[in-house]
Coordinates of N, CA, C and O in Angstrom, one line a residue:
A5 N 7.3 -166.7 4.4 CA 6.2 -166.8 5.2 C 4.9 -167.4 4.8 O 4.2 -168.0 5.3
Q6 N 4.9 -167.0 3.3 CA 3.7 -167.4 2.6 C 3.9 -168.7 2.0 O 2.8 -169.2 1.2
E7 N 5.1 -169.3 1.9 CA 5.2 -170.7 1.1 C 4.8 -171.8 2.0 O 4.9 -171.9 3.4
R8 N 4.2 -172.9 1.4 CA 3.8 -174.1 2.1 C 5.2 -174.9 2.2 O 6.1 -174.8 1.2
P9 N 5.5 -175.7 3.1 CA 6.4 -176.5 3.4 C 6.5 -177.7 2.2 O 5.5 -178.1 1.6
L10 N 7.9 -177.9 1.9 CA 8.1 -178.5 0.8 C 8.4 -180.2 1.1 O 9.0 -180.2 1.9
G11 N 8.1 -181.2 0.4 CA 8.9 -182.4 0.4 C 8.4 -183.1 1.5 O 7.1 -183.4 1.8
Y12 N 9.2 -183.8 2.4 CA 8.9 -184.7 3.1 C 7.7 -184.4 4.2 O 6.8 -185.2 4.5
P13 N 7.8 -183.2 5.0 CA 6.6 -182.9 5.8 C 5.1 -182.8 5.2 O 4.3 -183.2 6.0
Q14 N 5.2 -182.6 3.8 CA 3.9 -182.7 3.2 C 3.2 -184.0 3.2 O 2.2 -184.1 3.2
K15 N 4.0 -184.9 3.2 CA 3.6 -186.2 3.1 C 2.8 -186.6 4.3 O 2.0 -187.1 4.3
F16 N 3.4 -186.1 5.6 CA 2.8 -186.5 6.8 C 1.5 -185.7 6.9 O 0.5 -186.0 7.5
M17 N 1.8 -184.4 6.3 CA 0.3 -183.3 6.7 C -0.8 -183.9 5.8 O -2.0 -183.6 6.0
S18 N -0.5 -184.5 4.8 CA -1.7 -185.0 3.9 C -2.2 -186.3 4.2 O -3.0 -186.8 3.5
Y19 N -1.5 -187.1 5.0 CA -1.7 -188.6 5.2 C -3.0 -188.8 5.9 O -3.3 -188.3 6.9
R20 N -3.8 -189.8 5.2 CA -5.1 -190.0 5.9 C -5.3 -191.5 6.1 O -6.6 -191.8 6.5
G21 N -4.3 -192.3 6.6 CA -4.4 -193.4 7.0 C -4.7 -194.5 5.8 O -4.9 -194.3 4.6
T22 N -4.2 -195.7 6.1 CA -4.3 -197.0 5.2 C -5.9 -197.2 5.0 O -6.7 -197.0 5.9
P23 N -6.2 -197.7 4.2 CA -7.6 -198.5 4.1 C -8.0 -199.3 5.0 O -9.0 -199.3 5.8
A24 N -7.3 -200.2 5.5 CA -7.5 -201.0 6.5 C -7.6 -200.4 7.6 O -8.6 -200.6 8.7
G25 N -6.6 -199.4 8.1 CA -6.6 -198.6 9.4 C -8.1 -197.9 9.4 O -8.8 -197.8 10.4
N26 N -8.4 -197.3 8.4 CA -9.8 -196.5 8.2 C -11.1 -197.4 8.4 O -11.8 -197.1 9.1
A27 N -10.8 -198.6 7.9 CA -12.1 -199.6 8.1 C -12.2 -200.1 9.6 O -13.2 -199.9 10.0
I28 N -11.1 -200.2 10.1 CA -10.9 -200.5 11.7 C -11.7 -199.5 12.5 O -12.1 -199.6 13.5
R29 N -10.9 -198.3 12.1 CA -11.4 -197.2 12.8 C -13.0 -196.8 12.8 O -13.5 -196.4 13.9
N30 N -13.3 -197.1 11.9 CA -14.9 -197.1 11.6 C -15.8 -197.9 12.3 O -17.0 -197.7 12.7
L31 N -15.0 -199.0 13.1 CA -15.5 -199.9 13.7 C -16.0 -199.2 15.4 O -16.8 -199.7 16.1
G32 N -15.4 -198.1 15.6 CA -15.6 -197.3 17.0 C -14.9 -198.1 18.1 O -15.5 -198.0 19.0
L33 N -13.8 -198.9 18.2 CA -13.2 -199.5 19.0 C -12.1 -199.0 19.4 O -11.3 -199.5 20.2
S34 N -11.9 -197.5 19.6 CA -10.7 -197.0 19.7 C -10.4 -197.3 21.4 O -11.3 -197.0 22.2
G35 N -9.1 -197.1 21.6 CA -8.7 -197.6 22.9 C -9.0 -198.9 23.5 O -8.2 -199.2 24.6
Q36 N -9.2 -199.5 22.6 CA -9.2 -201.2 23.0 C -8.1 -201.7 22.3 O -7.3 -201.1 21.9
S37 N -7.8 -203.2 22.6 CA -6.8 -203.9 22.0 C -6.9 -204.3 20.6 O -8.3 -204.4 20.3
L38 N -6.0 -204.6 19.9 CA -6.0 -205.3 18.4 C -4.8 -205.9 18.5 O -3.8 -206.0 18.7
A39 N -5.2 -207.1 17.4 CA -4.0 -208.0 17.3 C -3.7 -208.1 15.7 O -4.6 -208.0 15.0
V40 N -2.5 -207.9 15.5 CA -2.1 -207.9 14.1 C -1.2 -209.3 13.8 O 0.0 -209.4 14.4
W41 N -1.6 -209.7 12.8 CA -0.7 -211.0 12.4 C -0.2 -210.5 11.0 O -0.8 -210.2 9.9
G42 N 1.1 -210.4 10.8 CA 1.8 -209.7 9.8 C 2.6 -208.6 10.0 O 3.2 -208.1 11.3
W43 N 2.5 -207.6 9.2 CA 3.5 -206.5 9.4 C 2.7 -205.1 9.0 O 2.7 -204.6 7.9
M44 N 2.1 -204.7 9.9 CA 1.4 -203.5 9.7 C 1.3 -202.9 11.2 O 0.1 -202.9 11.6
Y45 N 2.3 -202.3 11.7 CA 2.2 -201.8 13.1 C 1.6 -200.4 13.1 O 1.3 -200.0 13.8
E46 N 1.5 -199.9 11.7 CA 1.0 -198.5 11.7 C -0.7 -198.6 12.2 O -1.2 -197.6 12.2
L47 N -1.0 -199.7 12.2 CA -2.5 -200.0 12.5 C -2.7 -199.5 13.8 O -3.9 -198.9 14.3
Y48 N -1.9 -199.6 14.8 CA -2.2 -199.3 16.0 C -2.3 -197.9 16.5 O -3.2 -197.4 16.9
V49 N -1.5 -197.1 15.6 CA -1.5 -195.6 15.4 C -2.9 -195.1 15.0 O -3.6 -194.3 15.6
E50 N -3.0 -195.7 13.6 CA -4.0 -195.2 12.9 C -5.4 -195.4 13.6 O -6.5 -194.6 13.4
T51 N -5.6 -196.4 14.4 CA -6.8 -196.9 15.2 C -7.1 -196.4 16.6 O -8.0 -196.7 17.0
D52 N -5.9 -195.9 17.0 CA -5.8 -195.5 18.4 C -6.1 -196.8 19.4 O -6.9 -196.7 20.3
M53 N -5.5 -197.9 18.9 CA -5.8 -199.0 19.6 C -4.3 -199.7 20.0 O -3.3 -199.3 19.6
W54 N -4.4 -200.5 21.1 CA -3.0 -200.9 21.7 C -2.9 -202.2 21.4 O -3.8 -203.1 20.9
S55 N -1.6 -203.1 21.4 CA -1.2 -204.2 20.7 C -1.8 -205.2 21.8 O -1.2 -205.2 22.7
A56 N -2.7 -206.2 21.4 CA -3.0 -207.3 22.1 C -2.0 -208.3 22.4 O -1.7 -209.2 23.3
T57 N -0.6 -208.2 21.7 CA 0.3 -209.2 21.9 C 1.8 -208.6 22.0 O 2.0 -207.4 21.5
R58 N 2.6 -209.2 22.9 CA 3.8 -208.4 22.9 C 4.8 -208.7 21.9 O 5.9 -208.2 21.9
D59 N 4.7 -209.5 21.1 CA 5.4 -210.0 20.1 C 5.0 -210.5 18.8 O 3.8 -210.4 18.7
N60 N 5.6 -210.5 17.9 CA 5.0 -211.1 16.6 C 6.1 -212.2 15.9 O 7.0 -212.0 15.8
V61 N 5.2 -213.1 16.0 CA 5.8 -214.7 15.7 C 6.8 -214.5 14.4 O 7.7 -215.1 14.2
L62 N 5.8 -214.0 13.4 CA 6.5 -213.7 12.0 C 8.0 -213.1 11.9 O 8.5 -213.1 11.0
M63 N 8.0 -212.2 13.0 CA 9.4 -211.3 13.0 C 10.6 -212.1 13.1 O 11.7 -212.0 12.6
F64 N 10.4 -213.5 13.5 CA 11.8 -214.4 13.3 C 11.9 -214.9 12.1 O 13.2 -215.2 11.9
S65 N 10.9 -215.0 11.0 CA 11.5 -215.3 9.7 C 12.4 -213.9 9.0 O 13.2 -214.3 8.3
W66 N 12.0 -213.0 9.4 CA 12.6 -211.7 9.1 C 14.0 -211.6 9.5 O 14.8 -211.3 8.7
V67 N 14.1 -211.8 10.7 CA 15.5 -211.8 11.4 C 16.5 -212.9 10.9 O 17.6 -212.6 10.6
R68 N 16.0 -214.1 10.6 CA 16.7 -215.0 10.0 C 17.3 -214.7 8.6 O 18.3 -215.1 8.2
T69 N 16.3 -214.1 7.7 CA 17.0 -214.1 6.6 C 17.2 -212.4 6.2 O 18.3 -212.2 5.4
M70 N 16.7 -211.6 6.8 CA 17.1 -210.1 6.7 C 17.0 -209.4 5.2 O 16.8 -208.3 5.2
R71 N 17.0 -210.2 4.3 CA 16.9 -209.7 3.2 C 15.5 -210.2 2.4 O 15.4 -211.2 2.2
P72 N 14.7 -209.1 1.8 CA 13.3 -209.4 1.4 C 13.6 -210.6 0.3 O 12.8 -211.5 0.1
Q73 N 14.5 -210.6 -0.5 CA 14.6 -211.5 -1.6 C 15.3 -212.8 -1.3 O 15.0 -213.7 -2.1
D74 N 15.7 -213.1 0.1 CA 16.0 -214.3 0.5 C 14.6 -215.2 1.2 O 14.9 -216.2 1.9
K75 N 13.4 -214.6 1.3 CA 12.7 -214.9 2.3 C 12.1 -216.4 1.6 O 11.6 -217.1 2.4
N76 N 12.3 -216.7 0.8 CA 11.6 -218.1 -0.1 C 12.6 -219.2 0.3 O 12.4 -220.3 0.2
I77 N 13.8 -218.9 1.1 CA 14.9 -219.8 1.3 C 14.6 -220.6 2.6 O 15.0 -221.5 3.0
L78 N 13.7 -219.6 3.3 CA 13.3 -220.2 4.6 C 12.0 -221.3 4.7 O 11.1 -220.9 4.0
P79 N 12.4 -222.4 4.8 CA 11.3 -223.4 4.6 C 10.0 -223.4 5.3 O 9.3 -223.6 4.8
N80 N 10.0 -222.5 6.6 CA 8.8 -222.7 7.4 C 9.0 -221.7 8.4 O 9.9 -222.0 9.3
Y81 N 8.4 -220.5 8.9 CA 8.6 -219.6 9.9 C 8.4 -220.2 11.2 O 9.1 -219.9 12.2
L82 N 7.5 -221.4 11.2 CA 7.3 -221.9 12.5 C 8.6 -222.7 12.9 O 8.7 -223.2 14.1
E83 N 9.3 -223.0 12.0 CA 10.5 -223.7 12.3 C 11.8 -222.9 13.1 O 12.5 -223.4 13.8
V84 N 11.7 -221.6 12.7 CA 12.6 -220.6 13.0 C 12.2 -220.0 14.5 O 13.0 -219.7 15.5
A85 N 10.8 -219.7 14.6 CA 10.2 -219.1 15.8 C 10.2 -220.1 17.2 O 9.7 -221.0 17.1
P86 N 10.7 -219.5 18.1 CA 11.0 -220.4 19.4 C 9.6 -220.8 19.7 O 8.7 -220.0 19.7
R87 N 9.4 -221.9 20.1 CA 8.0 -222.5 20.8 C 7.5 -221.3 21.9 O 6.3 -221.2 21.8
Y88 N 8.4 -220.8 22.7 CA 8.2 -219.7 23.9 C 7.1 -218.6 23.1 O 6.3 -218.3 23.7
F89 N 7.7 -218.1 22.0 CA 7.0 -217.0 21.5 C 5.9 -217.4 20.6 O 4.8 -216.3 20.9
K90 N 5.6 -218.6 20.3 CA 4.5 -219.1 19.7 C 3.4 -219.1 20.6 O 2.4 -218.5 20.5
N91 N 3.8 -219.7 21.6 CA 2.7 -219.8 23.1 C 2.5 -218.6 23.7 O 1.5 -218.5 23.9
L92 N 3.4 -217.6 23.6 CA 3.5 -216.3 24.2 C 2.3 -215.7 23.4 O 1.5 -214.8 23.9
Y93 N 2.4 -215.6 22.0 CA 1.7 -214.8 21.2 C -0.1 -215.4 21.5 O -0.8 -214.6 21.7
L94 N -0.3 -216.7 21.6 CA -1.4 -217.4 21.9 C -1.8 -216.9 23.2 O -3.1 -216.6 23.4
K95 N -1.3 -217.0 24.3 CA -1.6 -216.7 25.6 C -1.9 -215.2 25.6 O -2.9 -215.1 26.4
D96 N -1.3 -214.3 25.0 CA -1.6 -212.9 25.0 C -2.9 -212.7 24.4 O -3.7 -211.8 24.7
L97 N -3.2 -213.4 23.3 CA -4.5 -213.4 22.5 C -5.6 -213.8 23.5 O -6.8 -213.0 23.5
E98 N -5.5 -214.9 24.3 CA -6.5 -215.5 24.9 C -6.8 -214.5 26.4 O -7.9 -214.2 26.5
K99 N -5.6 -213.9 26.7 CA -5.6 -212.8 28.1 C -6.4 -211.7 27.6 O -7.2 -210.9 28.3
N100 N -5.8 -211.0 26.5 CA -6.5 -209.8 26.1 C -7.7 -209.7 25.3 O -8.3 -208.6 25.4
N101 N -8.2 -210.7 24.8 CA -9.2 -211.0 24.2 C -9.5 -209.8 23.3 O -10.9 -209.2 23.4
P102 N -8.9 -209.5 22.1 CA -8.9 -208.2 21.3 C -10.2 -208.2 20.8 O -10.6 -209.4 20.3
P103 N -10.9 -207.2 20.6 CA -12.2 -207.1 19.6 C -12.0 -207.2 18.3 O -12.8 -207.9 17.6
V104 N -10.6 -207.0 17.9 CA -10.4 -207.1 16.3 C -9.1 -207.9 16.1 O -8.1 -207.7 16.9
F105 N -9.0 -208.8 15.2 CA -7.9 -209.4 14.8 C -7.7 -209.2 13.3 O -8.7 -209.3 12.7
V106 N -6.6 -208.9 13.1 CA -6.0 -208.5 11.4 C -5.1 -209.3 10.9 O -4.0 -209.5 11.5
D107 N -5.3 -210.1 9.9 CA -4.4 -210.8 9.0 C -3.8 -209.9 8.0 O -4.5 -209.7 7.1
A108 N -2.4 -209.2 8.3 CA -1.9 -208.5 7.4 C -1.2 -208.8 6.3 O -0.7 -208.2 5.7
V109 N -1.0 -210.5 6.3 CA -0.5 -210.8 5.2 C -1.5 -210.9 3.8 O -2.5 -211.3 3.7
S110 N -0.8 -210.1 3.0 CA -1.5 -209.5 1.9 C -0.6 -209.2 0.9 O 0.6 -209.1 0.9
P111 N -1.0 -209.2 -0.6 CA -0.2 -209.0 -1.6 C 0.6 -207.5 -1.4 O 1.5 -207.3 -2.1
Q112 N -0.4 -206.6 -1.0 CA 0.2 -205.2 -0.5 C 1.0 -205.1 0.4 O 1.3 -203.9 0.9
G113 N 1.2 -206.2 1.5 CA 1.9 -206.1 2.6 C 3.3 -206.1 2.4 O 3.7 -206.1 1.4
F114 N 4.0 -205.5 3.7 CA 5.3 -205.4 3.6 C 6.1 -206.8 4.2 O 5.5 -207.4 5.1
Y115 N 6.7 -207.3 3.1 CA 7.6 -208.6 3.4 C 6.8 -209.8 3.4 O 6.8 -210.6 2.6
Y116 N 5.6 -209.9 4.1 CA 4.5 -211.2 4.2 C 3.6 -210.8 3.2 O 2.7 -210.2 3.8
T117 N 3.5 -211.3 2.2 CA 2.7 -211.0 1.2 C 1.9 -212.5 0.5 O 0.9 -212.4 0.0
D118 N 2.4 -213.7 1.1 CA 1.8 -214.9 0.6 C 1.4 -215.5 1.6 O 1.8 -215.9 2.6
R119 N -0.4 -215.5 1.5 CA -1.1 -216.2 2.5 C -0.6 -217.8 2.7 O -1.0 -218.2 3.6
L120 N -0.3 -218.1 1.7 CA 0.2 -219.9 1.8 C 1.2 -220.1 2.5 O 1.4 -221.1 3.1
L121 N 2.2 -218.9 2.6 CA 3.4 -218.9 3.3 C 3.2 -218.6 4.8 O 3.6 -219.0 5.8
Y122 N 2.6 -217.5 5.1 CA 2.4 -216.8 6.3 C 1.1 -216.6 6.7 O 1.1 -215.7 8.0
G123 N -0.2 -216.8 6.1 CA -1.1 -216.3 6.6 C -1.5 -216.9 8.0 O -0.9 -218.0 8.2
Y124 N -2.4 -216.4 8.8 CA -2.8 -217.0 9.9 C -3.0 -218.4 10.1 O -2.9 -219.2 11.1
E125 N -3.6 -219.0 9.0 CA -4.0 -220.3 8.9 C -2.7 -221.2 8.9 O -2.7 -222.5 9.2
T126 N -1.5 -220.7 8.6 CA -0.1 -221.5 8.9 C 0.3 -222.0 10.1 O 1.1 -222.7 10.1
F127 N -0.3 -221.1 11.0 CA -0.2 -221.5 12.5 C -1.5 -221.9 13.0 O -2.3 -221.5 13.5
P128 N -1.5 -223.6 13.0 CA -2.7 -224.3 13.4 C -3.2 -223.9 14.8 O -4.4 -223.5 14.6
P129 N -2.5 -223.7 16.0 CA -3.0 -223.2 16.9 C -3.7 -221.7 16.9 O -4.7 -221.7 17.5
L130 N -3.1 -221.0 16.1 CA -3.8 -219.5 16.0 C -5.1 -219.8 15.3 O -6.0 -219.0 15.6
A131 N -4.9 -220.6 13.8 CA -5.9 -221.0 13.2 C -7.1 -221.2 14.0 O -8.3 -221.0 13.6
A132 N -7.0 -222.4 15.0 CA -8.1 -222.8 15.8 C -8.8 -221.7 16.5 O -9.9 -221.7 16.7
F133 N -7.7 -221.0 17.2 CA -8.2 -220.0 18.2 C -9.0 -219.0 17.4 O -10.2 -218.5 17.8
I134 N -8.8 -218.4 16.5 CA -9.4 -217.3 15.5 C -10.7 -217.9 14.8 O -11.8 -217.3 14.9
N135 N -10.7 -218.9 14.3 CA -11.8 -219.7 13.7 C -12.9 -220.0 14.8 O -14.0 -219.9 14.3
S136 N -12.5 -220.2 15.9 CA -13.5 -220.5 17.0 C -14.1 -219.2 17.5 O -15.2 -219.0 18.0
N137 N -13.2 -218.0 17.6 CA -13.6 -216.8 18.3 C -14.0 -215.5 17.5 O -14.3 -214.7 18.2
Y138 N -13.4 -215.7 16.2 CA -13.7 -214.4 15.3 C -14.5 -214.8 14.1 O -14.4 -216.1 13.8
H139 N -15.1 -213.7 13.3 CA -15.5 -213.9 12.3 C -15.0 -212.6 11.2 O -14.8 -211.5 11.7
L140 N -14.8 -212.9 9.9 CA -14.2 -212.1 9.0 C -15.5 -211.0 8.8 O -16.4 -211.5 8.3
I141 N -15.1 -210.1 8.8 CA -16.2 -208.9 8.4 C -15.9 -208.0 7.2 O -16.6 -207.6 6.4
T142 N -14.6 -208.1 6.9 CA -14.3 -207.4 5.4 C -12.8 -207.9 5.1 O -12.1 -208.2 5.9
E143 N -12.4 -207.6 4.0 CA -11.2 -207.6 3.6 C -10.9 -206.2 2.8 O -11.7 -205.9 1.8
V144 N -9.8 -205.6 2.9 CA -9.4 -204.3 2.5 C -7.9 -204.6 1.7 O -6.9 -204.8 2.6
D145 N -7.9 -204.3 0.4 CA -6.5 -204.5 -0.2 C -6.0 -205.9 0.2 O -4.8 -205.7 0.4
G146 N -6.6 -206.9 0.4 CA -6.1 -208.4 0.9 C -5.9 -208.4 2.4 O -5.6 -209.6 2.7
V147 N -6.1 -207.3 3.0 CA -6.0 -207.4 4.6 C -7.2 -207.8 5.1 O -8.2 -207.3 4.8
R148 N -7.3 -209.1 5.9 CA -8.4 -209.4 6.5 C -8.8 -209.0 7.9 O -7.8 -209.2 8.4
I149 N -10.0 -208.3 8.1 CA -10.1 -207.8 9.3 C -11.3 -208.8 10.2 O -12.5 -209.1 9.4
F150 N -11.0 -209.3 11.4 CA -12.1 -210.1 11.8 C -12.4 -209.3 13.2 O -11.7 -208.7 13.7
I151 N -13.6 -209.6 13.7 CA -14.0 -209.1 14.8 C -14.5 -210.3 15.8 O -15.0 -211.4 15.1
R152 N -14.4 -210.3 17.0 CA -14.9 -211.0 18.3 C -16.4 -211.6 17.6 O -17.2 -210.7 17.7
N153 N -16.8 -212.9 18.0 CA -18.0 -213.5 17.8 C -19.1 -212.6 18.6 O -20.1 -212.7 18.2
D154 N -18.7 -212.5 19.9 CA -19.7 -211.7 20.8 C -19.9 -210.5 20.4 O -20.7 -209.5 21.1
L155 N -19.3 -209.6 19.2 CA -19.3 -208.1 19.1 C -20.3 -208.2 18.0 O -20.7 -208.7 17.0
Q156 N -21.1 -206.9 17.9 CA -22.0 -206.4 16.7 C -21.2 -205.4 16.2 O -20.9 -204.6 16.8
L157 N -21.4 -205.2 14.8 CA -21.1 -204.3 14.0 C -21.8 -203.2 14.5 O -23.2 -203.1 14.5
P158 N -21.2 -201.8 14.3 CA -22.2 -200.4 14.5 C -22.8 -200.3 13.3 O -22.8 -200.8 12.3
V159 N -24.2 -199.9 13.7 CA -25.4 -199.8 12.6 C -25.2 -198.5 12.1 O -25.4 -197.4 13.1
S160 N -25.2 -198.1 10.7 CA -25.0 -196.9 10.2 C -26.5 -196.2 10.2 O -27.5 -197.2 10.3
G161 N -26.5 -195.2 9.9 CA -27.9 -194.3 9.9 C -28.8 -194.9 8.8 O -29.9 -195.0 9.1
D162 N -28.2 -195.2 7.7 CA -29.1 -195.9 6.7 C -29.8 -197.3 7.0 O -30.9 -197.5 6.8
E163 N -29.1 -198.2 7.7 CA -29.3 -199.2 8.0 C -30.6 -199.2 9.2 O -31.2 -200.5 9.5
A164 N -30.4 -198.2 10.2 CA -31.0 -198.2 11.1 C -32.6 -198.1 10.7 O -33.5 -198.0 11.7
R165 N -32.9 -197.4 9.8 CA -34.3 -197.0 9.3 C -35.1 -198.4 9.0 O -34.7 -199.1 8.4

């Protein structure tokens, strides 16, 4: 009874979140929607935010290749993703108007690590929407975090003086 749990449970008992999740959580937007481009589904749990989109367009390149070592054989994920899902992603963004958009394509990311191949800019209609409605507030371990243009960042105690 005096022994601490060993192994796997300890990993979760000591987990404090990802740096990107912590940065988003510090914005104080819990309970609102969040859009993630790339593969960082843990952000929804870490930030207590819900997904602004029903699907992830990039998933189609994963389904097509299924093996990370084969990802470079796919010429362009946009050729694989059906137009329906690309349009759905954009419509969901417009409808839900999330306060935060995250481009999780980064060197530390899972599977999607190359911005030149997978960054949000590679999907021109998405890039136009994000560039018109959001601005970059920080980059954490290569993960870019944007907030909607009409939002103000919370002011910390030091800045308020």
